[in-house]
């Protein structure tokens, strides 16, 4: 057997022996849901992954995906990981590996043109809520509420203006730029001061990765400890 055939055989055996394809460690694709490429949230994700990838010695590409599409691709292994999902997402994709160290803390705020009083999600029970479709957290936190789901924040703000909902609940990092672009304050819609809820999200790796989640978590913890993470958040 010549050297070329031996090399090919070893490459084929690598996934069996080590649980991960050798080339998969060089170029990884991460999905992120609910944001556009030009958004601040997407750019933050790219910057954070850029620092993590340097310390891991791999290349990571971030792509934006619809929630259901991202789930299918993670289950099939067509993407290597999803950057940011709540912990309960493990129930949706049991084969995925959740990184214990949170990738981010997300604050959800309310927007309304009415005198809304609340302390938490339960105190919003008397109000009509509008939110973006596809976020698992709402199925758990708002299961007893009068809630409507739409496909975009633009549509959600229009719901408020049309009096089809009393309060829009969304992540501040995603909704605030659109709130400003649509000049909602001038139209009487205010961002409420107190967060409705604060949650931690985690990165989930697809089933074919065994060692990669550990390397990723180590790098994530490092950039938090040395201040790189905070610099990225404050710099964008």
mmCIF file of C-alpha atoms in Angstrom:
data_model
loop_
_atom_site.group_PDB
_atom_site.id
_atom_site.type_symbol
_atom_site.label_atom_id
_atom_site.label_comp_id
_atom_site.label_asym_id
_atom_site.label_seq_id
_atom_site.Cartn_x
_atom_site.Cartn_y
_atom_site.Cartn_z
ATOM 1 C CA UNK A 1 0.000 0.000 0.000
ATOM 2 C CA UNK A 2 1.523 3.339 -1.013
ATOM 3 C CA UNK A 3 1.800 6.450 1.192
ATOM 4 C CA UNK A 4 -1.157 8.191 -0.498
ATOM 5 C CA UNK A 5 -3.478 5.264 0.207
ATOM 6 C CA UNK A 6 -2.282 5.045 3.825
ATOM 7 C CA UNK A 7 -2.883 8.782 4.303
ATOM 8 C CA UNK A 8 -6.415 8.526 2.878
ATOM 9 C CA UNK A 9 -7.178 5.569 5.137
ATOM 10 C CA UNK A 10 -5.993 7.459 8.214
ATOM 11 C CA UNK A 11 -8.147 10.460 7.304
ATOM 12 C CA UNK A 12 -11.169 8.192 6.983
ATOM 13 C CA UNK A 13 -10.475 6.547 10.330
ATOM 14 C CA UNK A 14 -9.951 9.817 12.219
ATOM 15 C CA UNK A 15 -13.672 10.435 12.954
ATOM 16 C CA UNK A 16 -14.014 6.885 14.259
ATOM 17 C CA UNK A 17 -10.932 7.025 16.458
ATOM 18 C CA UNK A 18 -11.318 10.550 17.814
ATOM 19 C CA UNK A 19 -15.016 11.340 17.411
ATOM 20 C CA UNK A 20 -14.426 14.469 15.254
ATOM 21 C CA UNK A 21 -13.311 14.939 11.694
ATOM 22 C CA UNK A 22 -9.856 16.463 11.446
ATOM 23 C CA UNK A 23 -10.964 19.150 9.017
ATOM 24 C CA UNK A 24 -13.970 20.127 11.179
ATOM 25 C CA UNK A 25 -11.571 21.547 13.782
ATOM 26 C CA UNK A 26 -10.097 23.989 11.267
ATOM 27 C CA UNK A 27 -13.230 25.681 9.952
ATOM 28 C CA UNK A 28 -16.345 25.887 12.100
ATOM 29 C CA UNK A 29 -19.735 27.369 11.229
ATOM 30 C CA UNK A 30 -21.865 28.867 13.999
ATOM 31 C CA UNK A 31 -25.494 29.898 13.590
ATOM 32 C CA UNK A 32 -27.208 32.824 15.295
ATOM 33 C CA UNK A 33 -30.970 33.383 15.237
ATOM 34 C CA UNK A 34 -33.216 36.432 15.220
ATOM 35 C CA UNK A 35 -30.704 39.022 13.976
ATOM 36 C CA UNK A 36 -29.530 40.528 10.701
ATOM 37 C CA UNK A 37 -25.882 40.664 9.642
ATOM 38 C CA UNK A 38 -25.802 44.458 9.909
ATOM 39 C CA UNK A 39 -27.156 44.432 13.484
ATOM 40 C CA UNK A 40 -25.116 45.217 16.584
ATOM 41 C CA UNK A 41 -25.931 41.791 18.025
ATOM 42 C CA UNK A 42 -24.453 40.014 14.990
ATOM 43 C CA UNK A 43 -21.321 42.179 15.044
ATOM 44 C CA UNK A 44 -20.839 41.506 18.756
ATOM 45 C CA UNK A 45 -21.129 37.773 18.109
ATOM 46 C CA UNK A 46 -18.546 37.990 15.332
ATOM 47 C CA UNK A 47 -16.090 39.918 17.510
ATOM 48 C CA UNK A 48 -16.460 37.554 20.449
ATOM 49 C CA UNK A 49 -16.008 34.507 18.207
ATOM 50 C CA UNK A 50 -12.981 36.133 16.572
ATOM 51 C CA UNK A 51 -11.245 36.343 19.960
ATOM 52 C CA UNK A 52 -12.307 32.833 20.948
ATOM 53 C CA UNK A 53 -11.131 31.384 17.631
ATOM 54 C CA UNK A 54 -7.667 32.949 18.069
ATOM 55 C CA UNK A 55 -7.217 31.175 21.386
ATOM 56 C CA UNK A 56 -8.584 27.894 20.043
ATOM 57 C CA UNK A 57 -6.491 27.996 16.869
ATOM 58 C CA UNK A 58 -9.506 27.491 14.593
ATOM 59 C CA UNK A 59 -11.531 29.555 12.141
ATOM 60 C CA UNK A 60 -15.162 30.305 13.078
ATOM 61 C CA UNK A 61 -17.724 31.714 10.653
ATOM 62 C CA UNK A 62 -20.978 33.166 12.007
ATOM 63 C CA UNK A 63 -24.146 33.014 9.901
ATOM 64 C CA UNK A 64 -27.677 34.224 10.629
ATOM 65 C CA UNK A 65 -30.493 31.679 10.412
ATOM 66 C CA UNK A 66 -34.240 31.413 11.087
ATOM 67 C CA UNK A 67 -34.845 29.578 14.418
ATOM 68 C CA UNK A 68 -36.383 26.385 12.964
ATOM 69 C CA UNK A 69 -33.759 26.159 10.222
ATOM 70 C CA UNK A 70 -30.973 26.550 12.792
ATOM 71 C CA UNK A 71 -32.408 23.698 14.863
ATOM 72 C CA UNK A 72 -32.565 21.373 11.864
ATOM 73 C CA UNK A 73 -28.991 22.189 10.830
ATOM 74 C CA UNK A 74 -27.669 21.674 14.370
ATOM 75 C CA UNK A 75 -29.426 18.317 14.671
ATOM 76 C CA UNK A 76 -28.041 17.137 11.332
ATOM 77 C CA UNK A 77 -24.524 18.453 11.997
ATOM 78 C CA UNK A 78 -24.632 20.791 8.987
ATOM 79 C CA UNK A 79 -23.602 23.623 11.312
ATOM 80 C CA UNK A 80 -21.103 23.050 14.095
ATOM 81 C CA UNK A 81 -22.846 25.097 16.769
ATOM 82 C CA UNK A 82 -25.493 27.659 17.642
ATOM 83 C CA UNK A 83 -23.985 30.681 19.334
ATOM 84 C CA UNK A 84 -26.758 31.701 21.710
ATOM 85 C CA UNK A 85 -29.714 29.695 23.025
ATOM 86 C CA UNK A 86 -31.373 29.386 26.428
ATOM 87 C CA UNK A 87 -30.511 26.365 28.580
ATOM 88 C CA UNK A 88 -33.895 24.730 27.948
ATOM 89 C CA UNK A 89 -32.910 24.366 24.290
ATOM 90 C CA UNK A 90 -31.202 21.129 25.336
ATOM 91 C CA UNK A 91 -34.686 19.549 25.448
ATOM 92 C CA UNK A 92 -35.217 20.493 21.800
ATOM 93 C CA UNK A 93 -31.849 19.105 20.673
ATOM 94 C CA UNK A 94 -30.881 16.385 23.202
ATOM 95 C CA UNK A 95 -27.909 15.292 21.065
ATOM 96 C CA UNK A 96 -26.264 18.733 21.315
ATOM 97 C CA UNK A 97 -23.630 19.654 23.907
ATOM 98 C CA UNK A 98 -24.343 22.797 25.910
ATOM 99 C CA UNK A 99 -21.377 24.946 26.981
ATOM 100 C CA UNK A 100 -21.934 25.666 30.684
ATOM 101 C CA UNK A 101 -20.299 29.105 30.655
ATOM 102 C CA UNK A 102 -22.935 31.586 29.376
ATOM 103 C CA UNK A 103 -22.108 33.345 26.133
ATOM 104 C CA UNK A 104 -24.254 36.320 27.098
ATOM 105 C CA UNK A 105 -26.768 37.821 29.486
ATOM 106 C CA UNK A 106 -29.837 39.144 27.714
ATOM 107 C CA UNK A 107 -32.151 41.803 29.102
ATOM 108 C CA UNK A 108 -35.712 41.816 27.766
ATOM 109 C CA UNK A 109 -37.468 45.189 27.939
ATOM 110 C CA UNK A 110 -41.005 46.329 27.280
ATOM 111 C CA UNK A 111 -42.127 49.024 24.843
ATOM 112 C CA UNK A 112 -45.556 50.608 25.156
ATOM 113 C CA UNK A 113 -47.648 53.716 24.544
ATOM 114 C CA UNK A 114 -49.735 52.952 27.643
ATOM 115 C CA UNK A 115 -49.165 53.271 31.385
ATOM 116 C CA UNK A 116 -47.827 49.766 31.945
ATOM 117 C CA UNK A 117 -46.972 48.706 35.499
ATOM 118 C CA UNK A 118 -45.007 45.509 36.081
ATOM 119 C CA UNK A 119 -42.309 43.843 38.167
ATOM 120 C CA UNK A 120 -41.840 40.620 36.238
ATOM 121 C CA UNK A 121 -43.465 38.459 33.582
ATOM 122 C CA UNK A 122 -46.363 37.443 35.827
ATOM 123 C CA UNK A 123 -47.383 41.056 36.431
ATOM 124 C CA UNK A 124 -47.891 41.404 32.654
ATOM 125 C CA UNK A 125 -50.830 38.970 32.733
ATOM 126 C CA UNK A 126 -53.479 41.751 32.422
ATOM 127 C CA UNK A 127 -51.871 43.092 29.223
ATOM 128 C CA UNK A 128 -51.851 42.068 25.557
ATOM 129 C CA UNK A 129 -48.284 41.191 24.565
ATOM 130 C CA UNK A 130 -46.585 41.045 21.186
ATOM 131 C CA UNK A 131 -43.231 39.296 20.607
ATOM 132 C CA UNK A 132 -41.064 37.836 17.851
ATOM 133 C CA UNK A 133 -41.939 34.343 16.722
ATOM 134 C CA UNK A 134 -39.517 31.465 17.378
ATOM 135 C CA UNK A 135 -38.007 32.322 20.770
ATOM 136 C CA UNK A 136 -38.333 29.304 23.080
ATOM 137 C CA UNK A 137 -38.200 31.412 26.244
ATOM 138 C CA UNK A 138 -41.614 32.941 25.519
ATOM 139 C CA UNK A 139 -43.319 29.546 25.402
ATOM 140 C CA UNK A 140 -42.205 28.987 28.992
ATOM 141 C CA UNK A 141 -42.387 32.459 30.489
ATOM 142 C CA UNK A 142 -45.596 33.639 28.804
ATOM 143 C CA UNK A 143 -47.604 30.429 28.433
ATOM 144 C CA UNK A 144 -50.592 31.881 30.339
ATOM 145 C CA UNK A 145 -50.499 35.339 28.744
ATOM 146 C CA UNK A 146 -52.508 36.917 25.935
ATOM 147 C CA UNK A 147 -49.625 36.989 23.446
ATOM 148 C CA UNK A 148 -49.371 37.479 19.682
ATOM 149 C CA UNK A 149 -46.324 36.465 17.643
ATOM 150 C CA UNK A 150 -45.028 38.294 14.567
ATOM 151 C CA UNK A 151 -42.082 37.763 12.226
ATOM 152 C CA UNK A 152 -40.272 41.083 12.705
ATOM 153 C CA UNK A 153 -39.782 43.900 15.191
ATOM 154 C CA UNK A 154 -41.100 46.347 12.634
ATOM 155 C CA UNK A 155 -44.386 44.428 12.648
ATOM 156 C CA UNK A 156 -44.355 44.267 16.448
ATOM 157 C CA UNK A 157 -44.022 48.048 16.810
ATOM 158 C CA UNK A 158 -46.841 48.492 14.290
ATOM 159 C CA UNK A 159 -48.986 46.237 16.509
ATOM 160 C CA UNK A 160 -48.454 48.714 19.354
ATOM 161 C CA UNK A 161 -49.309 51.711 17.158
ATOM 162 C CA UNK A 162 -52.440 49.985 15.845
ATOM 163 C CA UNK A 163 -53.562 49.165 19.429
ATOM 164 C CA UNK A 164 -53.435 45.435 18.701
ATOM 165 C CA UNK A 165 -51.119 44.937 21.694
ATOM 166 C CA UNK A 166 -50.337 46.838 24.893
ATOM 167 C CA UNK A 167 -46.662 45.985 25.244
ATOM 168 C CA UNK A 168 -43.882 44.642 23.045
ATOM 169 C CA UNK A 169 -41.321 42.472 24.844
ATOM 170 C CA UNK A 170 -37.932 42.008 23.180
ATOM 171 C CA UNK A 171 -34.176 41.883 23.762
ATOM 172 C CA UNK A 172 -32.889 45.430 24.150
ATOM 173 C CA UNK A 173 -29.780 44.828 22.038
ATOM 174 C CA UNK A 174 -31.931 43.898 19.026
ATOM 175 C CA UNK A 175 -35.008 46.069 19.510
ATOM 176 C CA UNK A 176 -33.482 49.399 20.546
ATOM 177 C CA UNK A 177 -31.836 50.195 17.161
ATOM 178 C CA UNK A 178 -35.136 49.497 15.354
ATOM 179 C CA UNK A 179 -37.050 51.512 17.978
ATOM 180 C CA UNK A 180 -34.819 54.488 17.208
ATOM 181 C CA UNK A 181 -34.872 53.984 13.432
ATOM 182 C CA UNK A 182 -38.683 53.908 13.408
ATOM 183 C CA UNK A 183 -38.763 57.033 15.651
ATOM 184 C CA UNK A 184 -41.152 55.296 18.007
ATOM 185 C CA UNK A 185 -40.487 57.723 20.883
ATOM 186 C CA UNK A 186 -41.780 60.588 18.739
ATOM 187 C CA UNK A 187 -44.899 58.470 18.097
ATOM 188 C CA UNK A 188 -45.576 58.053 21.815
ATOM 189 C CA UNK A 189 -44.079 54.590 22.338
ATOM 190 C CA UNK A 190 -41.652 54.494 25.268
ATOM 191 C CA UNK A 191 -39.023 51.954 26.306
ATOM 192 C CA UNK A 192 -39.966 50.914 29.825
ATOM 193 C CA UNK A 193 -37.220 51.416 32.403
ATOM 194 C CA UNK A 194 -37.217 48.072 34.192
ATOM 195 C CA UNK A 195 -36.319 44.806 32.414
ATOM 196 C CA UNK A 196 -39.168 42.336 32.101
ATOM 197 C CA UNK A 197 -36.680 39.478 32.512
ATOM 198 C CA UNK A 198 -32.966 38.763 32.365
ATOM 199 C CA UNK A 199 -31.719 35.429 31.054
ATOM 200 C CA UNK A 200 -28.403 33.740 30.319
ATOM 201 C CA UNK A 201 -27.815 32.043 26.990
ATOM 202 C CA UNK A 202 -25.356 29.308 26.052
ATOM 203 C CA UNK A 203 -23.584 27.958 22.988
ATOM 204 C CA UNK A 204 -24.698 24.511 21.777
ATOM 205 C CA UNK A 205 -22.400 22.242 19.737
ATOM 206 C CA UNK A 206 -23.714 19.568 17.386
ATOM 207 C CA UNK A 207 -23.399 15.894 18.175
ATOM 208 C CA UNK A 208 -20.196 15.243 16.173
ATOM 209 C CA UNK A 209 -18.044 17.413 18.456
ATOM 210 C CA UNK A 210 -16.590 15.850 21.608
ATOM 211 C CA UNK A 211 -13.550 17.916 22.590
ATOM 212 C CA UNK A 212 -14.421 21.177 20.834
ATOM 213 C CA UNK A 213 -16.972 22.385 23.458
ATOM 214 C CA UNK A 214 -14.325 22.102 26.195
ATOM 215 C CA UNK A 215 -11.764 24.091 24.198
ATOM 216 C CA UNK A 216 -14.408 26.678 23.368
ATOM 217 C CA UNK A 217 -15.496 27.057 27.002
ATOM 218 C CA UNK A 218 -11.882 27.456 28.135
ATOM 219 C CA UNK A 219 -11.327 30.250 25.594
ATOM 220 C CA UNK A 220 -14.620 31.945 26.526
ATOM 221 C CA UNK A 221 -13.712 31.953 30.224
ATOM 222 C CA UNK A 222 -10.267 33.361 29.378
ATOM 223 C CA UNK A 223 -11.607 36.349 27.414
ATOM 224 C CA UNK A 224 -13.989 37.136 30.268
ATOM 225 C CA UNK A 225 -11.259 36.961 32.898
ATOM 226 C CA UNK A 226 -8.743 39.131 31.031
ATOM 227 C CA UNK A 227 -11.311 41.830 30.184
ATOM 228 C CA UNK A 228 -11.435 41.203 26.418
ATOM 229 C CA UNK A 229 -15.125 40.264 26.546
ATOM 230 C CA UNK A 230 -16.133 43.481 28.327
ATOM 231 C CA UNK A 231 -14.050 45.594 25.922
ATOM 232 C CA UNK A 232 -15.918 44.089 22.969
ATOM 233 C CA UNK A 233 -19.330 44.727 24.565
ATOM 234 C CA UNK A 234 -18.485 48.341 25.419
ATOM 235 C CA UNK A 235 -16.700 48.995 22.137
ATOM 236 C CA UNK A 236 -19.654 48.299 19.827
#
